[in-house]
Amino acid sequence: MGKRKAPADEDTPNHDFCEFLLELAEYEKNVSRNIHKYNAYRKAASVLSALPTRITSGSQAKKLNGIGEKIAKKIDEFLATGKLQKLENIQNDSKNAAINLLTRVSGIGPAKAQSLVNEGITTLEQLDKHKDKLNHHQIIGLKYFDDFEKKIPRQEITEIETVIQKHLRQLDPDIQITICGSYRRGKDESGDIDALITHPSYLRKKNKNTLKNVVGALQKCGLITETLSLGDTKFMGACKLEEGSVTRRLDIRLTPYDQFFCAVLYFTGSDMFNKEMRAHALEAGFTLNEYSLRPVGSTGVPGEPVEIHSERDIFDFIGYPFKTPEERSR
Amino acid sequence: MPKIKVDHIVSFSSEDPVHVANNVLSGDPAKKWKCKEAGERSATVVLQLEKASVISGIDIGNENSAYIEVLVTRSGTSDDFKVLLVMSSFMTPLEARQSTNINKVRMFVQDQLSKPECEQKWDRVKIVCTQPFNRHVQYGLSFITLHTSGDKPNGAPVQTTIGKFAVRPESPDSLSAGSLFARRAELKKEPLSAAAAIREASTSASPVAKPKLKINNNSHNSDSDSETKKPQPRNRNELLYSKDEEEPNEKIDKIIEKKQNEVKEKKNKEVKSQKKTGESSKRKNDGGESSSPKKKNKVVEKPKEKRKPFTDLLRGVTLVISGIQNPDRANLRTLALEMGAKYKSDWDNTCTHLICAFTNTPKFNQVKGKGKIVKKTWIEECHSQRKRLPWRRFCLDKSDSKKAESEDEIWEEIAEEKKDDSTDEEGYDDTKMQKRIEEIQAKQKDKEKTKKLDTFSQDTDEETIAISDDDEISKKLPDFLDFKTFFIDEVFDEDITKMLERYVIAYKGVVAENPSTDVDFFITSEDNAANLKNYNSNAVCLRPDWLWDCHNSQKLVSTAEYVL
């Protein structure tokens, strides 16, 4: 998942509402650190962006699922004045701006940003002088701050995918790779690259070396340039297609073969779609996560994972109309 | 595993007039239980068990349900049902919609049941079936069978669960499939050991080291001697066994022993006058034994066939099975038990034979060099030919087969006793005599209460032997891997990895978590050796066999043969 969620599509009729709602959402997440308000704003924005017609009043918006009294009022205010006082205040507060800026560094979250700002560090230049306060991940994040902010064109991801696939095939022809995230949802550009790999022989029994071997091979060929973290199942780092091109954030996850499709579904997103899908699964008597789909027993205890052979199987089990990755953006 | 008897159906959500809930209890597979209306949200049935039991296995025959869940509770409490078997899939959505494969049967063993519910006793079972994928069928169950653990009878005392030690099963008052044979073997075992005690007594003057694998009840003479002589190991044992378990037994043992000796002496006279067939042969064995006092693998071939009752053919054999899956495993076990062998799930010092499907299973490596490893055909052939065949003809390990045949064939019918475990042939009583003693003892026991005490005596004895062996090992444990660092690759199965780690640590080696440059040896497979070499080219990649062989020979073995 990228650092910043894609802003609302410009061509939807309500995109200006979405924009200020998403900005408020960021504020709630980064500064007040209230994840529920963040979720509420994001849900409202998601509902509005899906609407084919322009909203003309707060009361009209209130009828939508996910928009209540307060957001309706904000829409009214925005319609009347063209701006939002709350947002103005937030934007004018230098502390908030600094926190928002620092959270854009990969590896710095709201809490770290807040503590840095409290220590008087408000700009990237200052941060550069106080590297002792940062961990390895954050230092790399700062080093490639500009690169990581840049969107990755679809074409480039395709090329990177080809390179990875070529090397994986040399390593072990049975390894499968899927690039998830917004790339899989057909977006023209993405914030980072989210790759999932699996191997038919990898079924619960762990082989700690698989991921390390993969990363090792990609390092050798020069694709992976930085490692933020590397465990048995998850690699976080950065890659560069060729000398002189922009450094990109790359995550690689190794999933057991029997969990692969749940993982692909989860990491393809979008996160709003995942939420909806999980809610639907619960209604249908199942619990869904990135590992498995399990029926929920009469006392609420999840049952044994059901066998899944494709993404479509998951939709099938919970009776949700199948959506292609492109249809899951919302 | 014995079945648990279901008393009656307590309640159910609904039932079809034809396919009633009671059908779940009938053994007839054609009789099913179905819910009344098609498309019901769930169908449940609650069963009352005859008595509270540990449920260690469940077999379920499906009837059109997609998921089946099993919950348990105790009828005396108001507690809610707890999940014993989580919702388990019996049909995929596709199968459900097409109504294909509607009668799938799944068998769940203890590992698949929820913990700790699978270890507790329950007397009420609720089965919940659902069919969310097809609203147009009536669904339910065709049967459910609950099993309780076969090795541990229901009312077994708590001590049965202590460690790995074989605790003598109490005489079963209810009949269950496995316990019948187990009991039979047990009953025969006691008198045999009584006879052994006489032999023991006659030879006790010479304190020869006790044979390792001998499992006799009344070997107290030498045992209690050794106890008093070396209290050290005893003290260590007390860490494992509480005093009250141990001390009373010693006293009891002596009393029983005395009594048994009295009885036997009487019987000796009787028997000797009655029968003499086996005696000569026993004496022969005696002679052989004196030439190799400690261990003896070969027995002088005799022209005359040895004979034993069929149920005694494998007397003295305690076997462990490896690499053979059910139902073969259960069948083998049944055959062996019928012939008087004992079965154990895991190898310990009392075991004599490993029935193994292929080499290099964890158990194979554990037993190699310690016990006799044979193919399953040994049991099958013994059973079908109704005679005990020499195990070496069926040995799995090639190195074993080179040696001469280990023992004579023993035919069915009554003749003299010949123990496979040739280590304890100092005796000169014949089987007939033992049998007599058995009979009389059995009669006596019925009258007296000594039976219970006897149980204790046997337990103590087995333990004592096992422990003294342990002691030897721990004393001898060499530290030949001292300060060497190992990395055990993840390519092996978990239990093998664990075993390898244990061995390394036991011999004072160090196990590294990562393949770093500190590592001296990689224990790995052929495929991954090159990979590991990348991490540390100085280290040596070895096959796990090396470690097993080091362990077997108790010293550092040259690595040359094992390098990858």
PDB file of C-alpha atoms in Angstrom, chain B residues 299-409:
ATOM      1  CA  VAL B 299      20.783 -69.483  19.266  1.00  0.00           C
ATOM      2  CA  VAL B 300      21.990 -72.929  18.546  1.00  0.00           C
ATOM      3  CA  GLU B 301      19.823 -74.476  15.927  1.00  0.00           C
ATOM      4  CA  LYS B 302      17.921 -77.415  17.184  1.00  0.00           C
ATOM      5  CA  PRO B 303      16.520 -80.218  15.156  1.00  0.00           C
ATOM      6  CA  LYS B 304      13.283 -80.071  16.995  1.00  0.00           C
ATOM      7  CA  GLU B 305      10.729 -77.422  16.195  1.00  0.00           C
ATOM      8  CA  LYS B 306       9.873 -74.988  18.869  1.00  0.00           C
ATOM      9  CA  ARG B 307       6.243 -74.561  19.517  1.00  0.00           C
ATOM     10  CA  LYS B 308       4.183 -71.972  21.237  1.00  0.00           C
ATOM     11  CA  PRO B 309       0.521 -71.081  21.426  1.00  0.00           C
ATOM     12  CA  PHE B 310      -0.456 -68.811  18.606  1.00  0.00           C
ATOM     13  CA  THR B 311      -1.283 -66.025  20.991  1.00  0.00           C
ATOM     14  CA  ASP B 312       2.225 -66.250  22.385  1.00  0.00           C
ATOM     15  CA  LEU B 313       4.214 -66.342  19.176  1.00  0.00           C
ATOM     16  CA  LEU B 314       5.472 -62.828  19.483  1.00  0.00           C
ATOM     17  CA  ARG B 315       5.701 -62.806  23.239  1.00  0.00           C
ATOM     18  CA  GLY B 316       8.475 -60.505  24.325  1.00  0.00           C
ATOM     19  CA  VAL B 317       8.192 -58.370  21.224  1.00  0.00           C
ATOM     20  CA  THR B 318       7.383 -54.763  21.813  1.00  0.00           C
ATOM     21  CA  LEU B 319       6.959 -53.066  18.522  1.00  0.00           C
ATOM     22  CA  VAL B 320       6.763 -49.588  17.159  1.00  0.00           C
ATOM     23  CA  ILE B 321       5.412 -48.767  13.717  1.00  0.00           C
ATOM     24  CA  SER B 322       6.864 -46.150  11.431  1.00  0.00           C
ATOM     25  CA  GLY B 323       5.958 -44.895   8.008  1.00  0.00           C
ATOM     26  CA  ILE B 324       2.834 -46.994   7.671  1.00  0.00           C
ATOM     27  CA  GLN B 325      -0.488 -45.282   7.557  1.00  0.00           C
ATOM     28  CA  ASN B 326      -3.903 -46.369   8.590  1.00  0.00           C
ATOM     29  CA  PRO B 327      -5.666 -48.638   7.905  1.00  0.00           C
ATOM     30  CA  ASP B 328      -2.547 -50.764   7.362  1.00  0.00           C
ATOM     31  CA  ARG B 329      -1.131 -49.517  10.601  1.00  0.00           C
ATOM     32  CA  ALA B 330      -4.129 -50.617  12.618  1.00  0.00           C
ATOM     33  CA  ASN B 331      -4.241 -53.972  10.855  1.00  0.00           C
ATOM     34  CA  LEU B 332      -0.609 -54.666  11.582  1.00  0.00           C
ATOM     35  CA  ARG B 333      -1.108 -53.731  15.158  1.00  0.00           C
ATOM     36  CA  THR B 334      -4.057 -56.023  15.487  1.00  0.00           C
ATOM     37  CA  LEU B 335      -2.151 -58.922  13.940  1.00  0.00           C
ATOM     38  CA  ALA B 336       0.805 -58.363  16.209  1.00  0.00           C
ATOM     39  CA  LEU B 337      -1.314 -58.048  19.323  1.00  0.00           C
ATOM     40  CA  GLU B 338      -3.097 -61.251  18.432  1.00  0.00           C
ATOM     41  CA  MET B 339       0.235 -62.986  18.502  1.00  0.00           C
ATOM     42  CA  GLY B 340       1.068 -61.611  21.888  1.00  0.00           C
ATOM     43  CA  ALA B 341       3.267 -58.670  20.946  1.00  0.00           C
ATOM     44  CA  LYS B 342       3.043 -55.348  22.675  1.00  0.00           C
ATOM     45  CA  TYR B 343       2.620 -52.113  20.841  1.00  0.00           C
ATOM     46  CA  LYS B 344       4.016 -48.721  21.642  1.00  0.00           C
ATOM     47  CA  SER B 345       3.537 -45.517  19.755  1.00  0.00           C
ATOM     48  CA  ASP B 346       7.050 -44.265  20.367  1.00  0.00           C
ATOM     49  CA  TRP B 347      10.371 -45.979  20.705  1.00  0.00           C
ATOM     50  CA  ASP B 348      11.755 -46.385  24.183  1.00  0.00           C
ATOM     51  CA  ASN B 349      14.126 -48.724  25.897  1.00  0.00           C
ATOM     52  CA  THR B 350      11.529 -51.413  26.324  1.00  0.00           C
ATOM     53  CA  CYS B 351      10.894 -51.740  22.620  1.00  0.00           C
ATOM     54  CA  THR B 352      12.441 -54.500  20.557  1.00  0.00           C
ATOM     55  CA  HIS B 353      11.229 -54.207  16.973  1.00  0.00           C
ATOM     56  CA  LEU B 354      10.479 -51.385  14.616  1.00  0.00           C
ATOM     57  CA  ILE B 355       8.053 -52.179  11.822  1.00  0.00           C
ATOM     58  CA  CYS B 356       9.084 -49.742   9.179  1.00  0.00           C
ATOM     59  CA  ALA B 357       8.024 -48.984   5.629  1.00  0.00           C
ATOM     60  CA  PHE B 358      11.168 -47.289   4.374  1.00  0.00           C
ATOM     61  CA  THR B 359      14.602 -46.317   5.555  1.00  0.00           C
ATOM     62  CA  ASN B 360      15.481 -42.957   6.977  1.00  0.00           C
ATOM     63  CA  THR B 361      12.205 -42.163   8.634  1.00  0.00           C
ATOM     64  CA  PRO B 362      12.807 -40.332  11.922  1.00  0.00           C
ATOM     65  CA  LYS B 363      12.007 -43.459  13.858  1.00  0.00           C
ATOM     66  CA  PHE B 364      14.216 -45.563  11.623  1.00  0.00           C
ATOM     67  CA  ASN B 365      17.179 -43.381  12.390  1.00  0.00           C
ATOM     68  CA  GLN B 366      16.336 -43.359  16.037  1.00  0.00           C
ATOM     69  CA  VAL B 367      16.171 -47.119  16.267  1.00  0.00           C
ATOM     70  CA  LYS B 368      19.039 -47.939  13.935  1.00  0.00           C
ATOM     71  CA  GLY B 369      21.696 -49.750  15.883  1.00  0.00           C
ATOM     72  CA  LYS B 370      19.448 -50.141  18.884  1.00  0.00           C
ATOM     73  CA  GLY B 371      16.630 -52.359  17.785  1.00  0.00           C
ATOM     74  CA  LYS B 372      15.495 -54.709  15.102  1.00  0.00           C
ATOM     75  CA  ILE B 373      14.079 -53.003  12.088  1.00  0.00           C
ATOM     76  CA  VAL B 374      11.806 -55.123   9.956  1.00  0.00           C
ATOM     77  CA  LYS B 375       9.381 -54.774   7.121  1.00  0.00           C
ATOM     78  CA  LYS B 376       5.722 -55.155   7.788  1.00  0.00           C
ATOM     79  CA  THR B 377       5.702 -58.430   5.894  1.00  0.00           C
ATOM     80  CA  TRP B 378       7.299 -59.977   8.942  1.00  0.00           C
ATOM     81  CA  ILE B 379       4.135 -59.569  10.942  1.00  0.00           C
ATOM     82  CA  GLU B 380       1.920 -60.526   8.047  1.00  0.00           C
ATOM     83  CA  GLU B 381       3.909 -63.644   7.254  1.00  0.00           C
ATOM     84  CA  CYS B 382       4.166 -64.689  10.873  1.00  0.00           C
ATOM     85  CA  HIS B 383       0.437 -64.350  11.152  1.00  0.00           C
ATOM     86  CA  SER B 384      -0.455 -66.129   7.952  1.00  0.00           C
ATOM     87  CA  GLN B 385       2.062 -68.958   8.374  1.00  0.00           C
ATOM     88  CA  ARG B 386       1.191 -69.126  12.022  1.00  0.00           C
ATOM     89  CA  LYS B 387       4.772 -69.271  13.095  1.00  0.00           C
ATOM     90  CA  ARG B 388       7.354 -66.846  14.211  1.00  0.00           C
ATOM     91  CA  LEU B 389       9.825 -66.309  11.427  1.00  0.00           C
ATOM     92  CA  PRO B 390      13.352 -65.038  12.014  1.00  0.00           C
ATOM     93  CA  TRP B 391      13.223 -61.288  11.791  1.00  0.00           C
ATOM     94  CA  ARG B 392      16.380 -60.950   9.750  1.00  0.00           C
ATOM     95  CA  ARG B 393      14.687 -62.384   6.711  1.00  0.00           C
ATOM     96  CA  PHE B 394      12.518 -59.317   6.761  1.00  0.00           C
ATOM     97  CA  CYS B 395      15.018 -56.755   7.890  1.00  0.00           C
ATOM     98  CA  LEU B 396      14.856 -53.359   6.282  1.00  0.00           C
ATOM     99  CA  ASP B 397      18.396 -52.264   6.838  1.00  0.00           C
ATOM    100  CA  LYS B 398      20.802 -53.938   4.454  1.00  0.00           C
ATOM    101  CA  SER B 399      23.549 -54.077   7.019  1.00  0.00           C
ATOM    102  CA  ASP B 400      21.367 -56.270   9.156  1.00  0.00           C
ATOM    103  CA  SER B 401      20.738 -58.838   6.484  1.00  0.00           C
ATOM    104  CA  LYS B 402      24.377 -59.790   6.158  1.00  0.00           C
ATOM    105  CA  LYS B 403      24.441 -61.351   9.549  1.00  0.00           C
ATOM    106  CA  ALA B 404      23.323 -64.845  10.225  1.00  0.00           C
ATOM    107  CA  GLU B 405      19.762 -65.600  11.060  1.00  0.00           C
ATOM    108  CA  SER B 406      18.881 -64.365  14.411  1.00  0.00           C
ATOM    109  CA  GLU B 407      16.601 -66.960  15.777  1.00  0.00           C
ATOM    110  CA  ASP B 408      14.663 -70.054  15.178  1.00  0.00           C
ATOM    111  CA  GLU B 409      11.283 -70.395  13.782  1.00  0.00           C
TER     112      GLU B 409
END
